[in-house]
Each structure stands twice: as C-alpha cells, then as structure tokens.
Amino acid sequence: MPGESAAGLVRRVWGELGRDPVALERLGPIPEAPLPARLDAGGLVAGAVAIASLAAAASDADRRPIALDGDRIATAVTSERWFALEGAPPSVWAPLSGFRRSADGWVRTHANYPHHEHALRRALHVAVDASPAEVDRAIAARTSAELVASVTAAGGLCVEVRAERPSEDAALRERPLVDLGGSGGTRRSGSGDAARPLAGLRVLDLTRVIAGPVATRTLALLGAEVLRVDGRAQPEIGWQHLDTGAGKRSTMLDLADGADRRRFGELLDGADAVALGYRPAGLERLGLSPDELVDRHPRLVVGAVSAWGFDGANADRRGFDSLVQAETGIAVLEGDADAPGALPAQVLDHATGYLLAAAVTSMLHGAAGGARVARLSLRRTAAELLGMPRTDAPLPQPALAAEAAASHLVEFTTPLGAVRVAKPALDTADGTSEWPAGPRPWGADRAEWMPVVADGR
C-alpha cells in the first residue's frame, strides 16, 4: 500500500527529533509522489517533506490537518526539469558528467563545476579541449580502481559503480537518520506566528548545490531571514543557484581576507542558526566545525550535511547525490543489463534537505531535547532508501506529466530576467505554502543582516 514505508519513516524520525508524537495526528495520508523507480524514491521524499511540514506546524494551536500533494512534491524534487530563465531551460549535466565504461566495469564522473572538469582532464592526461569521446577512450583504458584513485588525487570526482552492500547499509541504519548532539545555550524565540513560525530569526547559509540550499530555502519559507555566503574563488552554477534560491539573499566573502573574516564574524554574532554543507575537514580548517561554532556562540544552532558522513575514512571525500547513488548500489538497481541507471530525481539531496530543515526548525524552537547540532549525510539517506520496500517492475507508476507540474510552478521577475521555479513542497500552517520572494542572483547582496524592526529584536 502506498505511503506505508513513508509513514514508518515519519514516525521514527519524529521520535529521533524528540518531538511530541501527538503532533503526528495532524498528518493526513502521505501521498504517492510520482517518481517512478524500483526503489521507493517517492516515499522517501514524501516522508521527508511530511516531517518538515510537521516541524513547521507542531507549535500551531489551531491544529489544522496537514495535507500534502504528491504532484507538488514531485515537481519540487524534479525542479531542474521545470526551471527556466527567460523561458530557456538549463543544461543540467555537463558533457563530462555521467556513467562511463572503464576497463573492468563502470564509473560515474561529476564535472558540472569547471574546477572538477579540469581535475578530471588532468587525471586522464587529456587535452583541455578533448572531446567527450576522447575522454571515454581514456577512461575505457583504465580500471575503475585506477580511475577513482587518480581522479580523486587530482581533486576531481569519480566513483566506481558498485552493487549494494546490505550489511553496510544495515549497520548505517542502526544510526539515527538525523544525528543530534550538543546542548545548552540560550535561543531566541523570534516573533513568528503560525504562518511564519521562524519570523525574526536569522540563518547563515554556508551550503551549495542541492541538499543544503533546499533546507535553507525551506527555512526562508517559514519566515527566517536567510543569508547565503559564498567565496569568490569558485562561482556557483547560475541556474542551480536560482533554482534553490527562493526567499534568500546571497553575498560573497573571502574568509582568507582579514576584513571579510571580521565581517563574517559579525554575521555569525547576529545569527540564530548556521547551515553547513562543506566537507568536515575544510570546515575545521576554517574554525567552522559545528562543535566549534556552538562553543563560541551560545545562542546558535547548527545543521550540517555532508555527502559521506562525519567520521571514518570517507568523511572528507567530495561527493554529490549522483555519486552516492553510483557507489551504494542504487545505480545498479535502477539500471539494466546494459548500463547503470539513476533515480528519477536527486532524491537523496532533496530528502536530506527537508530533514535538515526539520531538524533546524526543531532546534530553534527548543523542541529537540535541547540539541544544538544536527548532522545528516547523503550516504545515510541512501541506506534508508535501500532499506525501504522495493519493486522489480521497471516503471511501477507513471512519471509526472508537464500538465500536472504546471500548476505547481511560479515565475518571478529578477535582475537576471524572468525565472520559473517550483513552488514549495511543504504544507505550511496557514495552507498558503508560497515563497516569500523570488531568488536573488549569486552574490548580489551586501554582507549584512536586514535592519532590526520594532518587534523587540
């Protein structure tokens, strides 16, 4: 029966968050999000959206039932298919990103960012203008293990496509999906109401790509002031930033520059929450690990997401949703005898993002057992998906049609032109669930919080 695995996920994670089980009575049936796959991709992401919706509405006194829409959820998690800038769709995957045959199997590369593409080319000893066909030939001449080692050493991204490892996944599922830690400190309650429960609270967004930005745009939907901070050295992919940028502002600071570092410290002093999406070792080098942040800033809560986890040999590996799918066996399960396959959306990213938003919301409300740090990883989310019911059918349900998605899209006028993005997947307390503002261009805003208003802040 659709929704059973998602319902179990909701109950368990709600307990991990330390939330009152009575709130679960507000949740109606979890819909089936049309994301056709052998694994329960729709159930995973619908469950995560349900948890984020519950976290937003749990303190609402009117107890309005929470009703989710499967088509709206599917539209949100496949947003890259519907995004448009001035009517033009994006080029989602770079030519050198994807599955490629090695001498003894398959690998998956990720080269959407120019610096990762350059690293891949260096590792393969091909020219900077070598065609994808030339790259394929260079990959086909080497074993998967050789490719992973050389590309990783060069600073690029390449993983071996592997079969699932049930014992490893089962061990990971012994750990919480949302790992809470830290305690103490004093939190500001903000000035929110049922419609905008995080109004009056400030979130510093240090995330990129999908999972972290999905979490922080959700916090903006719930009323928080969200300021994303990026370095100037590695520009973000423009359409991707806009696709996940609704409701947020965006600025740039170089933390190696003394003045910028001082300005960043002032932003931290004014923040109520920080969202982290960079590798753990990199954050430690900058003095921005979750534990360091909460030690230095007693009012702060921190939500951190990584690709491969926060401990062990894999903790500091670079990674993206597509690579985690490839290495954990998901690509094999979703493929066929001829080639690996992929889930119909980056559901590891999206599900993790909504869970991170639920955790940060819970901590800001002081409703997570006093926790001040939440850690989530795409690898742990992948283990969750691999433990959910599955089917052998190649397409157990139809994909979302463009006509069904159309009513779940919204267009904003931005300095870059007309931008079309997906509407929020959540059911918020007042039932509106609309972005408070459109996305801002990357780095377009000043590195400052908005002025204090007359609500006691």
CSV table of C-alpha atoms in Angstrom, one decimal, residues 20-386:
chain,number,residue,atom,x,y,z
A,20,ASP,CA,5.7,15.0,20.7
A,21,PRO,CA,4.0,12.0,19.0
A,22,VAL,CA,0.6,13.6,19.4
A,23,ALA,CA,1.6,16.0,16.6
A,24,LEU,CA,1.5,13.1,14.2
A,25,GLU,CA,-2.2,13.0,14.5
A,26,ARG,CA,-2.3,16.2,12.3
A,27,LEU,CA,-0.7,14.4,9.4
A,28,GLY,CA,-3.1,13.1,6.8
A,29,PRO,CA,-2.3,10.2,4.4
A,30,ILE,CA,1.1,10.5,2.8
A,31,PRO,CA,0.6,10.8,-0.9
A,32,GLU,CA,2.4,8.9,-3.6
A,33,ALA,CA,4.8,11.3,-5.3
A,34,PRO,CA,5.1,10.2,-9.0
A,35,LEU,CA,8.8,9.4,-9.1
A,36,PRO,CA,8.9,6.0,-10.9
A,37,ALA,CA,11.8,3.8,-9.7
A,38,ARG,CA,12.4,0.3,-8.4
A,39,LEU,CA,13.3,1.9,-5.0
A,40,ASP,CA,10.7,3.9,-3.1
A,41,ALA,CA,12.1,7.3,-4.2
A,42,GLY,CA,8.6,8.9,-3.9
A,43,GLY,CA,8.0,7.5,-0.4
A,44,LEU,CA,11.4,8.7,0.9
A,45,VAL,CA,11.0,12.3,-0.3
A,46,ALA,CA,7.3,12.5,0.7
A,47,GLY,CA,8.2,11.3,4.2
A,48,ALA,CA,10.9,13.9,4.5
A,49,VAL,CA,8.5,16.7,3.3
A,50,ALA,CA,5.9,15.4,5.8
A,51,ILE,CA,8.5,15.7,8.6
A,52,ALA,CA,9.5,19.2,7.6
A,53,SER,CA,5.8,20.2,7.4
A,54,LEU,CA,5.1,18.8,10.9
A,55,ALA,CA,8.1,20.5,12.4
A,56,ALA,CA,6.9,23.9,11.0
A,57,ALA,CA,3.3,23.4,12.3
A,58,ALA,CA,3.8,21.5,15.5
A,59,SER,CA,3.5,24.6,17.7
A,60,ASP,CA,0.4,25.9,15.8
A,61,ALA,CA,-2.5,26.0,18.2
A,62,ASP,CA,-5.3,25.7,15.7
A,63,ARG,CA,-4.3,22.0,14.9
A,64,ARG,CA,-5.2,22.3,11.2
A,65,PRO,CA,-4.6,19.0,9.4
A,66,ILE,CA,-1.5,18.8,7.3
A,67,ALA,CA,-2.4,17.7,3.7
A,68,LEU,CA,0.4,17.0,1.2
A,69,ASP,CA,0.2,16.9,-2.6
A,70,GLY,CA,2.1,14.2,-4.4
A,71,ASP,CA,2.3,16.1,-7.7
A,72,ARG,CA,3.6,19.2,-5.9
A,73,ILE,CA,6.3,17.2,-4.1
A,74,ALA,CA,7.4,15.5,-7.3
A,75,THR,CA,7.5,18.9,-9.1
A,76,ALA,CA,9.7,20.3,-6.3
A,77,VAL,CA,12.2,17.5,-6.4
A,78,THR,CA,12.5,17.5,-10.2
A,79,SER,CA,12.7,21.3,-10.3
A,80,GLU,CA,15.5,21.3,-12.7
A,81,ARG,CA,13.2,19.9,-15.4
A,82,TRP,CA,10.8,22.8,-15.0
A,83,PHE,CA,13.2,25.6,-14.2
A,84,ALA,CA,13.6,28.4,-16.9
A,85,LEU,CA,15.4,31.7,-17.2
A,86,GLU,CA,13.8,33.9,-19.7
A,87,GLY,CA,11.9,30.9,-21.0
A,88,ALA,CA,15.1,28.8,-21.6
A,89,PRO,CA,15.7,25.6,-19.7
A,90,PRO,CA,19.1,24.8,-18.2
A,91,SER,CA,21.8,22.4,-19.3
A,92,VAL,CA,21.6,20.2,-16.2
A,93,TRP,CA,24.5,17.9,-16.8
A,94,ALA,CA,27.9,18.9,-18.2
A,95,PRO,CA,29.2,16.7,-21.1
A,96,LEU,CA,31.8,15.0,-18.9
A,97,SER,CA,29.4,14.1,-16.1
A,98,GLY,CA,27.8,10.7,-16.2
A,99,PHE,CA,28.3,6.9,-16.4
A,100,ARG,CA,31.3,5.7,-18.4
A,101,ARG,CA,32.7,2.3,-19.1
A,102,SER,CA,36.1,1.5,-17.6
A,103,ALA,CA,38.4,-1.4,-18.5
A,104,ASP,CA,36.6,-3.6,-15.9
A,105,GLY,CA,33.2,-2.1,-15.3
A,106,TRP,CA,31.6,1.3,-14.9
A,107,VAL,CA,32.4,4.6,-13.2
A,108,ARG,CA,30.4,7.8,-12.7
A,109,THR,CA,32.1,11.1,-13.1
A,110,HIS,CA,30.9,14.6,-12.0
A,111,ALA,CA,32.3,17.6,-13.9
A,112,ASN,CA,29.5,20.2,-13.7
A,113,TYR,CA,31.9,22.6,-12.0
A,114,PRO,CA,34.8,23.8,-14.1
A,115,HIS,CA,37.4,23.1,-11.5
A,116,HIS,CA,36.2,19.5,-11.3
A,117,GLU,CA,36.3,19.1,-15.1
A,118,HIS,CA,39.8,20.4,-15.2
A,119,ALA,CA,40.9,18.0,-12.5
A,120,LEU,CA,39.3,15.1,-14.4
A,121,ARG,CA,41.1,16.0,-17.6
A,122,ARG,CA,44.4,16.3,-15.7
A,123,ALA,CA,44.0,12.9,-14.1
A,124,LEU,CA,43.2,11.4,-17.5
A,125,HIS,CA,46.1,13.2,-19.3
A,126,VAL,CA,43.8,14.5,-22.0
A,127,ALA,CA,43.9,18.0,-23.5
A,128,VAL,CA,41.8,20.8,-22.1
A,129,ASP,CA,39.7,20.7,-25.3
A,130,ALA,CA,39.5,16.9,-25.6
A,131,SER,CA,36.0,15.8,-26.7
A,132,PRO,CA,33.8,13.6,-24.6
A,133,ALA,CA,34.6,10.7,-27.0
A,134,GLU,CA,38.3,11.1,-26.3
A,135,VAL,CA,37.6,11.2,-22.5
A,136,ASP,CA,35.6,8.0,-22.9
A,137,ARG,CA,38.5,6.3,-24.6
A,138,ALA,CA,40.9,7.4,-21.9
A,139,ILE,CA,38.6,6.0,-19.2
A,140,ALA,CA,38.0,2.8,-21.0
A,141,ALA,CA,41.7,2.1,-21.0
A,142,ARG,CA,42.0,2.0,-17.2
A,143,THR,CA,40.4,0.0,-14.4
A,144,SER,CA,37.8,1.6,-12.2
A,145,ALA,CA,40.1,1.5,-9.1
A,146,GLU,CA,42.8,3.3,-11.1
A,147,LEU,CA,40.4,5.9,-12.3
A,148,VAL,CA,39.0,6.6,-8.8
A,149,ALA,CA,42.4,6.9,-7.3
A,150,SER,CA,43.9,9.2,-9.9
A,151,VAL,CA,40.9,11.5,-10.4
A,152,THR,CA,40.4,11.8,-6.6
A,153,ALA,CA,44.1,12.6,-6.1
A,154,ALA,CA,43.8,15.4,-8.8
A,155,GLY,CA,40.8,16.9,-6.9
A,156,GLY,CA,38.2,15.6,-9.2
A,157,LEU,CA,35.1,13.4,-8.7
A,158,CYS,CA,34.9,9.8,-9.9
A,159,VAL,CA,33.4,6.8,-8.2
A,160,GLU,CA,33.1,3.1,-9.0
A,161,VAL,CA,29.6,1.9,-9.8
A,162,ARG,CA,29.1,-0.9,-7.3
A,163,ALA,CA,26.5,-3.4,-6.2
A,164,GLU,CA,24.7,-2.7,-2.9
A,165,ARG,CA,26.3,-3.9,0.3
A,166,PRO,CA,23.4,-4.9,2.5
A,167,SER,CA,25.4,-5.5,5.7
A,168,GLU,CA,27.0,-2.0,5.4
A,169,ASP,CA,23.6,-0.4,4.8
A,170,ALA,CA,22.1,-2.3,7.7
A,171,ALA,CA,24.9,-1.1,10.0
A,172,LEU,CA,24.3,2.5,8.9
A,173,ARG,CA,20.5,2.2,9.6
A,174,GLU,CA,21.4,1.4,13.2
A,175,ARG,CA,22.4,5.1,13.4
A,176,PRO,CA,19.8,7.9,13.5
A,177,LEU,CA,18.9,9.4,10.2
A,178,VAL,CA,19.1,12.8,11.9
A,179,ASP,CA,22.0,12.7,14.4
A,180,LEU,CA,21.5,15.3,17.1
A,181,GLY,CA,24.2,16.5,19.5
A,182,GLY,CA,25.3,19.4,21.7
A,183,SER,CA,23.2,21.0,24.4
A,184,GLY,CA,22.9,24.1,26.5
A,185,GLY,CA,23.0,27.7,25.2
A,186,THR,CA,20.1,30.1,25.0
A,187,ARG,CA,17.9,30.6,22.0
A,188,ARG,CA,15.9,33.5,20.9
A,189,SER,CA,12.3,32.6,20.2
A,190,GLY,CA,11.8,35.1,17.3
A,191,SER,CA,8.5,36.8,16.5
A,192,GLY,CA,6.8,34.1,14.4
A,193,ASP,CA,3.2,33.1,14.1
A,194,ALA,CA,1.5,30.0,12.7
A,195,ALA,CA,2.1,31.1,9.1
A,196,ARG,CA,5.8,32.1,9.6
A,197,PRO,CA,7.0,30.3,12.7
A,198,LEU,CA,10.6,31.3,12.2
A,199,ALA,CA,10.0,35.0,11.6
A,200,GLY,CA,12.5,37.2,13.4
A,201,LEU,CA,15.2,34.5,13.3
A,202,ARG,CA,18.4,34.7,11.2
A,203,VAL,CA,20.0,31.8,9.3
A,204,LEU,CA,23.5,32.0,7.9
A,205,ASP,CA,23.7,29.7,4.8
A,206,LEU,CA,27.0,28.1,4.1
A,207,THR,CA,25.8,25.4,1.6
A,208,ARG,CA,26.0,24.7,-2.1
A,209,VAL,CA,24.3,22.5,-4.8
A,210,ILE,CA,21.0,21.0,-3.6
A,211,ALA,CA,20.6,19.5,-0.1
A,212,GLY,CA,21.7,22.5,1.9
A,213,PRO,CA,20.1,25.1,-0.3
A,214,VAL,CA,16.8,23.1,-0.2
A,215,ALA,CA,17.0,23.2,3.6
A,216,THR,CA,17.7,26.9,3.8
A,217,ARG,CA,15.0,27.9,1.3
A,218,THR,CA,12.6,25.9,3.4
A,219,LEU,CA,13.7,27.9,6.5
A,220,ALA,CA,13.1,31.1,4.5
A,221,LEU,CA,9.6,29.8,3.6
A,222,LEU,CA,8.9,29.5,7.3
A,223,GLY,CA,9.9,33.1,7.9
A,224,ALA,CA,13.6,33.1,8.7
A,225,GLU,CA,15.9,35.7,7.2
A,226,VAL,CA,18.4,33.6,5.3
A,227,LEU,CA,21.7,35.0,4.0
A,228,ARG,CA,23.8,32.7,1.9
A,229,VAL,CA,27.6,33.3,2.0
A,230,ASP,CA,30.0,32.1,-0.8
A,231,GLY,CA,33.6,32.6,-1.5
A,232,ARG,CA,34.5,34.3,-4.8
A,233,ALA,CA,37.1,31.8,-6.0
A,234,GLN,CA,34.6,29.1,-7.2
A,235,PRO,CA,31.5,30.6,-8.8
A,236,GLU,CA,28.2,28.8,-8.3
A,237,ILE,CA,26.3,27.4,-11.3
A,238,GLY,CA,24.0,30.2,-12.1
A,239,TRP,CA,20.7,28.4,-12.9
A,240,GLN,CA,21.3,26.0,-9.9
A,241,HIS,CA,21.7,28.9,-7.5
A,242,LEU,CA,18.4,30.4,-8.7
A,243,ASP,CA,16.5,27.1,-8.7
A,244,THR,CA,17.1,26.7,-5.0
A,245,GLY,CA,17.4,30.4,-4.0
A,246,ALA,CA,13.8,31.5,-3.4
A,247,GLY,CA,13.3,33.6,-0.4
A,248,LYS,CA,17.0,34.1,0.3
A,249,ARG,CA,19.7,36.7,-0.2
A,250,SER,CA,23.2,36.0,-1.4
A,251,THR,CA,26.5,37.6,-0.7
A,252,MET,CA,30.3,36.8,-1.1
A,253,LEU,CA,33.1,36.9,1.4
A,254,ASP,CA,36.7,35.7,1.3
A,255,LEU,CA,37.5,34.2,4.7
A,256,ALA,CA,41.2,34.4,4.0
A,257,ASP,CA,40.8,38.2,3.8
A,258,GLY,CA,41.0,39.9,7.2
A,259,ALA,CA,38.3,42.4,6.7
A,260,ASP,CA,35.9,39.8,5.2
A,261,ARG,CA,36.7,37.4,8.0
A,262,ARG,CA,35.8,40.1,10.6
A,263,ARG,CA,32.6,40.9,8.7
A,264,PHE,CA,31.8,37.2,8.7
A,265,GLY,CA,32.3,37.1,12.4
A,266,GLU,CA,29.8,39.9,12.8
A,267,LEU,CA,27.3,37.9,10.8
A,268,LEU,CA,27.8,34.9,13.0
A,269,ASP,CA,27.3,37.1,16.1
A,270,GLY,CA,23.9,38.1,14.7
A,271,ALA,CA,22.8,34.6,13.6
A,272,ASP,CA,20.4,32.2,15.3
A,273,ALA,CA,21.3,29.2,13.1
A,274,VAL,CA,24.0,28.2,10.6
A,275,ALA,CA,23.6,25.6,7.8
A,276,LEU,CA,26.8,23.9,6.7
A,277,GLY,CA,27.3,22.0,3.5
A,278,TYR,CA,31.1,21.7,3.1
A,279,ARG,CA,33.4,18.8,3.9
A,280,PRO,CA,34.1,18.4,7.6
A,281,ALA,CA,37.9,18.8,7.4
A,282,GLY,CA,37.5,22.0,5.4
A,283,LEU,CA,35.2,23.5,8.0
A,284,GLU,CA,37.6,22.5,10.7
A,285,ARG,CA,40.5,24.3,8.9
A,286,LEU,CA,38.4,27.5,8.9
A,287,GLY,CA,37.3,27.1,12.6
A,288,LEU,CA,33.7,26.4,11.5
A,289,SER,CA,33.1,22.9,12.6
A,290,PRO,CA,29.6,22.5,14.3
A,291,ASP,CA,31.1,21.9,17.7
A,292,GLU,CA,33.4,25.0,17.5
A,293,LEU,CA,30.5,27.2,16.4
A,294,VAL,CA,28.2,26.2,19.2
A,295,ASP,CA,31.0,26.5,21.7
A,296,ARG,CA,31.8,30.1,20.7
A,297,HIS,CA,28.2,31.2,20.1
A,298,PRO,CA,25.9,30.1,22.9
A,299,ARG,CA,22.7,31.2,21.0
A,300,LEU,CA,23.5,29.3,17.9
A,301,VAL,CA,22.1,26.1,16.5
A,302,VAL,CA,23.9,24.3,13.6
A,303,GLY,CA,22.7,22.0,10.9
A,304,ALA,CA,25.4,20.2,8.9
A,305,VAL,CA,25.1,18.0,5.8
A,306,SER,CA,27.8,16.0,4.1
A,307,ALA,CA,28.0,13.5,1.3
A,308,TRP,CA,29.6,10.6,3.0
A,309,GLY,CA,29.2,11.2,6.8
A,310,PHE,CA,31.2,12.9,9.5
A,311,ASP,CA,33.5,10.1,10.8
A,312,GLY,CA,35.6,7.3,9.3
A,313,ALA,CA,37.8,7.2,6.3
A,314,ASN,CA,35.1,8.6,3.9
A,315,ALA,CA,34.2,11.6,5.9
A,316,ASP,CA,36.3,14.1,3.9
A,317,ARG,CA,35.5,12.8,0.5
A,318,ARG,CA,34.0,15.1,-2.1
A,319,GLY,CA,30.6,13.9,-3.3
A,320,PHE,CA,27.2,14.6,-4.8
A,321,ASP,CA,23.9,12.7,-4.9
A,322,SER,CA,24.6,11.1,-8.3
A,323,LEU,CA,27.9,9.7,-7.0
A,324,VAL,CA,26.4,8.3,-3.8
A,325,GLN,CA,23.7,6.6,-5.9
A,326,ALA,CA,26.5,5.1,-8.1
A,327,GLU,CA,28.7,3.8,-5.2
A,328,THR,CA,25.9,2.5,-2.9
A,329,GLY,CA,24.3,0.1,-5.4
A,330,ILE,CA,21.3,2.4,-6.3
A,331,ALA,CA,22.6,2.8,-9.9
A,332,VAL,CA,22.8,-0.9,-10.4
A,333,LEU,CA,19.3,-1.5,-9.0
A,334,GLU,CA,17.9,1.3,-11.2
A,335,GLY,CA,19.8,0.1,-14.3
A,336,ASP,CA,19.6,-2.9,-16.5
A,337,ALA,CA,22.0,-5.5,-18.0
A,338,ASP,CA,23.4,-2.9,-20.5
A,339,ALA,CA,24.1,0.0,-18.2
A,340,PRO,CA,23.6,1.5,-14.7
A,341,GLY,CA,20.7,3.8,-14.1
A,342,ALA,CA,19.6,6.6,-11.8
A,343,LEU,CA,16.7,7.6,-9.7
A,344,PRO,CA,14.2,10.0,-11.4
A,345,ALA,CA,15.4,12.9,-9.2
A,346,GLN,CA,18.2,13.8,-6.9
A,347,VAL,CA,16.1,12.4,-4.0
A,348,LEU,CA,19.0,11.8,-1.6
A,349,ASP,CA,19.7,15.5,-1.8
A,350,HIS,CA,16.1,16.7,-1.5
A,351,ALA,CA,15.1,14.3,1.2
A,352,THR,CA,18.2,15.2,3.3
A,353,GLY,CA,17.5,18.8,2.7
A,354,TYR,CA,13.9,18.6,4.1
A,355,LEU,CA,15.1,16.6,7.1
A,356,LEU,CA,17.8,19.2,7.8
A,357,ALA,CA,15.2,21.9,7.7
A,358,ALA,CA,13.0,19.9,10.1
A,359,ALA,CA,16.0,19.5,12.5
A,360,VAL,CA,17.0,23.1,12.4
A,361,THR,CA,13.3,24.2,12.9
A,362,SER,CA,13.0,21.8,15.9
A,363,MET,CA,16.2,23.1,17.5
A,364,LEU,CA,15.3,26.7,17.0
A,365,HIS,CA,12.0,26.0,18.8
A,366,GLY,CA,13.9,24.3,21.6
A,367,ALA,CA,11.9,21.1,20.8
A,368,ALA,CA,14.8,18.7,20.0
A,369,GLY,CA,15.7,17.8,23.6
A,370,GLY,CA,17.9,20.8,23.9
A,371,ALA,CA,20.1,19.7,21.0
A,372,ARG,CA,22.1,22.4,19.2
A,373,VAL,CA,23.7,20.4,16.4
A,374,ALA,CA,22.2,18.2,13.7
A,375,ARG,CA,24.2,16.1,11.3
A,376,LEU,CA,22.9,14.4,8.2
A,377,SER,CA,24.6,12.7,5.2
A,378,LEU,CA,23.6,11.6,1.8
A,379,ARG,CA,25.2,8.2,2.5
A,380,ARG,CA,23.0,7.7,5.5
A,381,THR,CA,19.9,8.7,3.5
A,382,ALA,CA,20.9,6.3,0.8
A,383,ALA,CA,21.0,3.5,3.3
A,384,GLU,CA,17.5,4.5,4.4
A,385,LEU,CA,16.2,4.3,0.8
A,386,LEU,CA,17.8,0.9,0.3
